[in-house]
mmCIF file of C-alpha atoms in Angstrom:
data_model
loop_
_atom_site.group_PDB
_atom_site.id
_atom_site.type_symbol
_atom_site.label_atom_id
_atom_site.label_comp_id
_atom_site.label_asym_id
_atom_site.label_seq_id
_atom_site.Cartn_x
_atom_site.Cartn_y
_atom_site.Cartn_z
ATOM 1 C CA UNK A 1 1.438 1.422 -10.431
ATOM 2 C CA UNK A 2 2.362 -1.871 -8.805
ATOM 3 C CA UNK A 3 6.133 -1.032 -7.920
ATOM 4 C CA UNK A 4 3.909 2.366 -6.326
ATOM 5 C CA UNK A 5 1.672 0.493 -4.383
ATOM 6 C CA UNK A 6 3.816 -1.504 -2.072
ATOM 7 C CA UNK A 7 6.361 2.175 -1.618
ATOM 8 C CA UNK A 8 3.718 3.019 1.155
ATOM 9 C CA UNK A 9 0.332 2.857 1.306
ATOM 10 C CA UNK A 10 3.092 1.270 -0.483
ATOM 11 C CA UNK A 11 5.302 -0.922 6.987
ATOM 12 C CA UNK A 12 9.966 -1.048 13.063
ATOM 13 C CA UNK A 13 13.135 -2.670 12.857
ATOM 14 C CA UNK A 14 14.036 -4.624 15.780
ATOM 15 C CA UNK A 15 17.763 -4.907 15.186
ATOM 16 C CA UNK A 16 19.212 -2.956 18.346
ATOM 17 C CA UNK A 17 22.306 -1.761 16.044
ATOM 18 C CA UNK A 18 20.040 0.128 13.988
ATOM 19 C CA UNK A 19 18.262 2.168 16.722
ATOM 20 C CA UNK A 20 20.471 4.780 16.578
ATOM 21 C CA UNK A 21 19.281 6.017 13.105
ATOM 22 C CA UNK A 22 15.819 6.410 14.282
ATOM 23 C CA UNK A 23 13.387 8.446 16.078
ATOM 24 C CA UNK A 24 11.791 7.253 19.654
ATOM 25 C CA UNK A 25 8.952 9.030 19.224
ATOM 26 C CA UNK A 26 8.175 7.623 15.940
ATOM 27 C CA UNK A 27 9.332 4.083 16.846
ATOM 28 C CA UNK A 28 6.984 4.050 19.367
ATOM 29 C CA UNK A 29 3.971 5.514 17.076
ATOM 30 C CA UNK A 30 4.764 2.969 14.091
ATOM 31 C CA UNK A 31 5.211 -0.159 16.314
ATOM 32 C CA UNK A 32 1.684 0.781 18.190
ATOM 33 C CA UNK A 33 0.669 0.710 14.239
ATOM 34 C CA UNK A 34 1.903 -2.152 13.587
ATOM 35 C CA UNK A 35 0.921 -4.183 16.754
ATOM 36 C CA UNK A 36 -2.588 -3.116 16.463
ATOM 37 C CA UNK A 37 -2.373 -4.049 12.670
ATOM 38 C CA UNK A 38 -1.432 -7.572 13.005
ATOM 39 C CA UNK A 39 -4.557 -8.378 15.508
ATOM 40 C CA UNK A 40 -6.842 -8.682 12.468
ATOM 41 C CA UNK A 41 -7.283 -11.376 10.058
ATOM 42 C CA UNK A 42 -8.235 -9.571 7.109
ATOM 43 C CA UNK A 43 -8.586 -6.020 6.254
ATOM 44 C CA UNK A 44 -10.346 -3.568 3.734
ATOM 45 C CA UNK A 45 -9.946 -0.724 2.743
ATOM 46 C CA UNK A 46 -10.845 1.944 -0.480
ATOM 47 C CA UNK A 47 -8.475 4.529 -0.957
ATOM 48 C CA UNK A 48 -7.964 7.436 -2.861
ATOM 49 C CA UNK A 49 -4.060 7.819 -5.456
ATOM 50 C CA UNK A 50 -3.427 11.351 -6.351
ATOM 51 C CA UNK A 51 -0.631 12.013 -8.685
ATOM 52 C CA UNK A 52 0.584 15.214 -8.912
ATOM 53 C CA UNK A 53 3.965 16.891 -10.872
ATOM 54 C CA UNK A 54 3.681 20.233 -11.045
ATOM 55 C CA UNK A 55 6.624 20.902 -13.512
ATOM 56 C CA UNK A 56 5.232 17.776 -15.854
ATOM 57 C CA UNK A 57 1.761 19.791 -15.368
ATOM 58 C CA UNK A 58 0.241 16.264 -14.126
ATOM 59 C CA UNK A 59 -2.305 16.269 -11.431
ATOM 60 C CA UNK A 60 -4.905 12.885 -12.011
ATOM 61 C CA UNK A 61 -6.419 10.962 -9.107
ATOM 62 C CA UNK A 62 -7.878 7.648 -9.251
ATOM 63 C CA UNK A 63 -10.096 5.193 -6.967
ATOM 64 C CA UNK A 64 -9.490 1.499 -5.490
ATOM 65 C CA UNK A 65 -9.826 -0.949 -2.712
ATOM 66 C CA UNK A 66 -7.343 -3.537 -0.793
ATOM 67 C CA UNK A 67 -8.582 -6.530 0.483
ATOM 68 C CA UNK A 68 -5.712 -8.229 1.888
ATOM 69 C CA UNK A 69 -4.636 -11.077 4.736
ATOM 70 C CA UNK A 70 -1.346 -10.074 5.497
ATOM 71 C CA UNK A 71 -0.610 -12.940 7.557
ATOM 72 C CA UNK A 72 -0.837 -15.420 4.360
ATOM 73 C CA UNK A 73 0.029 -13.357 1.842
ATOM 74 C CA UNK A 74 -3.100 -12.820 -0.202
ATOM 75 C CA UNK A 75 -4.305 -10.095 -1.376
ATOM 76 C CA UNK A 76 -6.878 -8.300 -4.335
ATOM 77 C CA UNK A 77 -6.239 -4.612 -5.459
ATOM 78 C CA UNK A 78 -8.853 -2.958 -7.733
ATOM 79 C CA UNK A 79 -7.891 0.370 -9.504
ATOM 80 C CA UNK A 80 -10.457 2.134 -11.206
ATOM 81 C CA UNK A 81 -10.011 4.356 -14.535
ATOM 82 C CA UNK A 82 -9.870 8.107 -13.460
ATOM 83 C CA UNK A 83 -13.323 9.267 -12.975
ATOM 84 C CA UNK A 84 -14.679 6.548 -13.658
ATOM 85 C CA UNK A 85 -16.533 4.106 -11.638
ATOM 86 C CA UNK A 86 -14.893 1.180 -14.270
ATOM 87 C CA UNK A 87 -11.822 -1.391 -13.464
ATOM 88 C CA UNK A 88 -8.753 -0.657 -14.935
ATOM 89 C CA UNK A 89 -6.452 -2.809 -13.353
ATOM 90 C CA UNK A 90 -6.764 -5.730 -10.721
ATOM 91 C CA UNK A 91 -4.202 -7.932 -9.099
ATOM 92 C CA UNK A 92 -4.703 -10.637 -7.001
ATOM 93 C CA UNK A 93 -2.412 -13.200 -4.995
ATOM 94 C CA UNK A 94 -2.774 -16.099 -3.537
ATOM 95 C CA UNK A 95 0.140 -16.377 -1.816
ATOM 96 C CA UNK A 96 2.014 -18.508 -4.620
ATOM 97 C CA UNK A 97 0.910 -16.792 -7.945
ATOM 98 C CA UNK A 98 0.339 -13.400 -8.713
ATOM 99 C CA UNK A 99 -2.618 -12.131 -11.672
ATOM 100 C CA UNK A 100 -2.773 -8.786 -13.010
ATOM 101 C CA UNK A 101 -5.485 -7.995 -14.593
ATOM 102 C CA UNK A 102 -5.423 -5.260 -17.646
ATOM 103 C CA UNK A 103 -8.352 -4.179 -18.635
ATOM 104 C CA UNK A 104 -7.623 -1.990 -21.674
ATOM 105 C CA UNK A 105 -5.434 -4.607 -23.189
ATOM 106 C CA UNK A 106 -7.931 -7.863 -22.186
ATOM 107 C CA UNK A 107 -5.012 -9.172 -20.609
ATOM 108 C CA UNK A 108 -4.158 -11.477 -17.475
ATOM 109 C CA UNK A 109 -0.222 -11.648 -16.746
ATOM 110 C CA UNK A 110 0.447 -14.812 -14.564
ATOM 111 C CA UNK A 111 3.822 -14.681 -12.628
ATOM 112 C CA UNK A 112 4.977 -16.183 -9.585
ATOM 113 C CA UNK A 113 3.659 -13.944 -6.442
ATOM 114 C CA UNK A 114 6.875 -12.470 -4.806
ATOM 115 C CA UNK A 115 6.701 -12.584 -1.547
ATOM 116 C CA UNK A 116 10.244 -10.924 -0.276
ATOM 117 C CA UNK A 117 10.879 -7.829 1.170
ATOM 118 C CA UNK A 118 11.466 -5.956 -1.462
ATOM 119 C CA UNK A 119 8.414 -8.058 -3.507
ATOM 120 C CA UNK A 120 4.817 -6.158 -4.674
ATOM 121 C CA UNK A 121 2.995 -7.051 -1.516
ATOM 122 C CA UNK A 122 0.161 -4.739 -0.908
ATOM 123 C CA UNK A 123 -0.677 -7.529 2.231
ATOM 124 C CA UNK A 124 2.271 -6.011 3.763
ATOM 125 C CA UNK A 125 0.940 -2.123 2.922
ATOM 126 C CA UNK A 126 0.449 -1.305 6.752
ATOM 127 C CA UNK A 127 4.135 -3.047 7.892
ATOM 128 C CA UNK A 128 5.821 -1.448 5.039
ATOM 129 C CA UNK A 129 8.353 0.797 7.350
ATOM 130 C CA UNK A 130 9.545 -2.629 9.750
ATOM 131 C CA UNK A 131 12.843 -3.221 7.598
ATOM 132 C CA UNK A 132 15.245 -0.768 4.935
ATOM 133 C CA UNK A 133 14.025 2.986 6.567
ATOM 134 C CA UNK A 134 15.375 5.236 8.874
ATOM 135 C CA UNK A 135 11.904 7.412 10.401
ATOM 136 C CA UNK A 136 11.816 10.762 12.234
ATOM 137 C CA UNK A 137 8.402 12.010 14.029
ATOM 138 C CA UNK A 138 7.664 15.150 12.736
ATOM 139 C CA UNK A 139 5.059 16.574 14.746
ATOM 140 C CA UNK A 140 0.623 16.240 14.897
ATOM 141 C CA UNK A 141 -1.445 18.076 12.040
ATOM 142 C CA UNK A 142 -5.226 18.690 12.292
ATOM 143 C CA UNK A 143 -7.554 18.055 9.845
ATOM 144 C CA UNK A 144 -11.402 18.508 9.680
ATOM 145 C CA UNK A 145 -11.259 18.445 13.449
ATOM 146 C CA UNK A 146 -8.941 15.425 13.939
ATOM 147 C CA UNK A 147 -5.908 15.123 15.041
ATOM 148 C CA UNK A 148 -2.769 12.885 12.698
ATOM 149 C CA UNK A 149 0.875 12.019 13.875
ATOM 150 C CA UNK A 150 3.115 12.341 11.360
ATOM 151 C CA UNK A 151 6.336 10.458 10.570
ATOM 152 C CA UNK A 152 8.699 10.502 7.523
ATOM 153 C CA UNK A 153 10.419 7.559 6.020
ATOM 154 C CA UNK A 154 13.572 7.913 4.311
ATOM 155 C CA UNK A 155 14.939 4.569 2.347
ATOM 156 C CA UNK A 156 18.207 3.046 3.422
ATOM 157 C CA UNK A 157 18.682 1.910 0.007
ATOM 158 C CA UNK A 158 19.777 5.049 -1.986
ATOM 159 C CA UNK A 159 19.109 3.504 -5.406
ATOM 160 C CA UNK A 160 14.996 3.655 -4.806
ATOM 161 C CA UNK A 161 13.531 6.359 -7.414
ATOM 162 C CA UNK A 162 11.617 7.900 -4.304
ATOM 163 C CA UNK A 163 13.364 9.422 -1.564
ATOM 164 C CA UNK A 164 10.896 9.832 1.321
ATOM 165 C CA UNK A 165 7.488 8.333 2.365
ATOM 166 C CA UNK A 166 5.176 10.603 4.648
ATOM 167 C CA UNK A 167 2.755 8.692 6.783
ATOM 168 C CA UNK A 168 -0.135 10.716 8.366
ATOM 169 C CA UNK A 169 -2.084 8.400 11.218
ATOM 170 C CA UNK A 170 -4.987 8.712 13.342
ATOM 171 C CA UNK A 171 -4.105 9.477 16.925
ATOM 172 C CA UNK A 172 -7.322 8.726 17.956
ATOM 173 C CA UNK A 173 -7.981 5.285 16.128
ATOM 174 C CA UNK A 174 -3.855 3.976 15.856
ATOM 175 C CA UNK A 175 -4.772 4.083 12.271
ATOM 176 C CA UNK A 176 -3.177 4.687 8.751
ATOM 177 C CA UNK A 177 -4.980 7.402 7.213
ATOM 178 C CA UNK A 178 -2.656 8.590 4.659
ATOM 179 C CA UNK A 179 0.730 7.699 2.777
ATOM 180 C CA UNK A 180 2.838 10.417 0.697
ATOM 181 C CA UNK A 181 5.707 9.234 -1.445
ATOM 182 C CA UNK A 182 8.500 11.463 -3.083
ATOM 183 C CA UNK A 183 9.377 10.536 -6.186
ATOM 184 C CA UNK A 184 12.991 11.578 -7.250
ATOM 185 C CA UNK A 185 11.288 13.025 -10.911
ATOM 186 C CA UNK A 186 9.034 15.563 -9.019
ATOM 187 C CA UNK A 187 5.823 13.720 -8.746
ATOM 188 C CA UNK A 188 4.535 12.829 -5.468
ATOM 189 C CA UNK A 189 1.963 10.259 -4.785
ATOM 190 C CA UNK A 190 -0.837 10.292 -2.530
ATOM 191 C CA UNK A 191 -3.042 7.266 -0.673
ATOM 192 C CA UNK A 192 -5.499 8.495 1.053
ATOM 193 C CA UNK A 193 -7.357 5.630 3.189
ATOM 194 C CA UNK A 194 -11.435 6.733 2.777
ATOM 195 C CA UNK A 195 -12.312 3.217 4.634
ATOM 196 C CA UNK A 196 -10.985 1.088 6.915
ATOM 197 C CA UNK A 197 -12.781 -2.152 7.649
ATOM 198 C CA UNK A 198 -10.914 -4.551 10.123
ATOM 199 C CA UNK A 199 -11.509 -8.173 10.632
ATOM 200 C CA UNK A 200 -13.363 -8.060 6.874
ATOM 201 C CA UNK A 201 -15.069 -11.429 6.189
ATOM 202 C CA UNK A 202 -13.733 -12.769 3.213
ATOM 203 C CA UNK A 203 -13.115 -16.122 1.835
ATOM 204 C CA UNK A 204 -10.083 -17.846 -0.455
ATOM 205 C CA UNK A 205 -11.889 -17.440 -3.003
ATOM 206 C CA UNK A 206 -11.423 -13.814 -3.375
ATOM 207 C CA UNK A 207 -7.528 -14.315 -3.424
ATOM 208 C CA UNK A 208 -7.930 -16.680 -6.930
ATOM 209 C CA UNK A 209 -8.089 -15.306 -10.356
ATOM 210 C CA UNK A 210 -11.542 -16.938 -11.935
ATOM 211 C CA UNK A 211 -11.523 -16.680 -15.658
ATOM 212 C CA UNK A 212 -14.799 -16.842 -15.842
ATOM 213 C CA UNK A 213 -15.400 -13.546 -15.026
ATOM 214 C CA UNK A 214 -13.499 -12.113 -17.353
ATOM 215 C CA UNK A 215 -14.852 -12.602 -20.892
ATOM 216 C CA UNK A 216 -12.512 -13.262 -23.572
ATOM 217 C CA UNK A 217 -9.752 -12.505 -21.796
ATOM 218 C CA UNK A 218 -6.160 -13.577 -22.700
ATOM 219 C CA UNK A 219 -3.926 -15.646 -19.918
ATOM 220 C CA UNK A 220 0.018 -14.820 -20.468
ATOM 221 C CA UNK A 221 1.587 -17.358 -18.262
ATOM 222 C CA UNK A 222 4.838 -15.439 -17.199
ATOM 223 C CA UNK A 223 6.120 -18.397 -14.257
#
């Protein structure tokens, strides 16, 4: 699930050499994204993971909200047990350390937050496709009346275990509503953005792990 996350939904290169392996029409889509993206402070958002593999016979969705400032790199991600309105994992960064909270095994693993390109970042969800993709615009689809511009991501790194990322976005409101990925096993993995709160007030405090509100837990110190 974390490795997951930051494939979208889990964000254009500006390297002239490399404009020739992608699309104008989406470059100009995803950098609109992008430049309207980086105007807000914080963000929040709750969000919808389906997993589905049809040959595995897997199809499972779960719940969660981002709260992230992508700026400093902090962010919290809650996931919530499948059908159930209960926490089954949390992470939370501060920029420097990383906590993951799991709640089935009482546990807290402490590492060092990572905060590279290729690091779990969910503060960079929404930038994900600026470096290591190629993109083609594939056309509008309309749902439920509205109208989304879609644009496929293929890695330039042919080791990843998915091989392409389908972003669906809001014409109207220049905003991420949804994030496919293709897993190289079959499954395919979908965010689905049900909120979208820009400019969210939210203090530091929300980006530190506070053990007091986790009863008994157990700290494994991973640094």
């Amino acid at each position: 699930m974390k490795k997951l996350f930051i494939y979208i939904i889990l964000s254009t290169l500006t390297v002239a050499s490399a404009f020739a392996q992608k699309d104008a029409d989406a470059k100009v889509i995803l950098n609109r994204l992008s430049k309207q993206y980086r105007t807000y402070d914080a963000v929040k958002t709750d969000f919808t993971l389906t997993i589905d593999n049809e040959q595995a016979n897997v199809k499972q969705t779960q719940t969660g909200t981002l709260v992230s400032r992508s700026k400093v790199n902090k962010y919290k991600v809650t996931v919530y047990a499948p059908g159930k309105k209960t926490v089954a994992q949390e992470i939370i960064s501060d920029g420097k350390n990383q906590w993951t909270f799991l709640k089935d095994a009482n546990e807290v693993q402490l590492n060092v937050a990572d905060n590279s390109d290729e690091g779990f970042n969910p503060a960079k969800i929404f930038t994900i496709y600026e470096k290591g993709y190629k993109y083609i615009y594939t056309g509008q689809q309309k749902i439920a009346g509205r109208i989304y511009q879609v644009v496929d991501l293929t890695p330039e790194d042919g080791q990843k275990n998915y091989f392409k990322v389908r972003l669906m976005i809001d014409k109207a409101k220049n905003q991420l509503y949804s994030a496919q990925i293709f897993d190289k096993n079959g499954s395919k993995y979908t965010y689905t953005l049900r909120t979208f709160t820009p400019n969210y007030k939210v203090t530091d405090a929300t980006f530190a792990f506070n053990k007091k509100a986790y009863p008994g837990v157990e700290v494994v110190d991973l640094r």
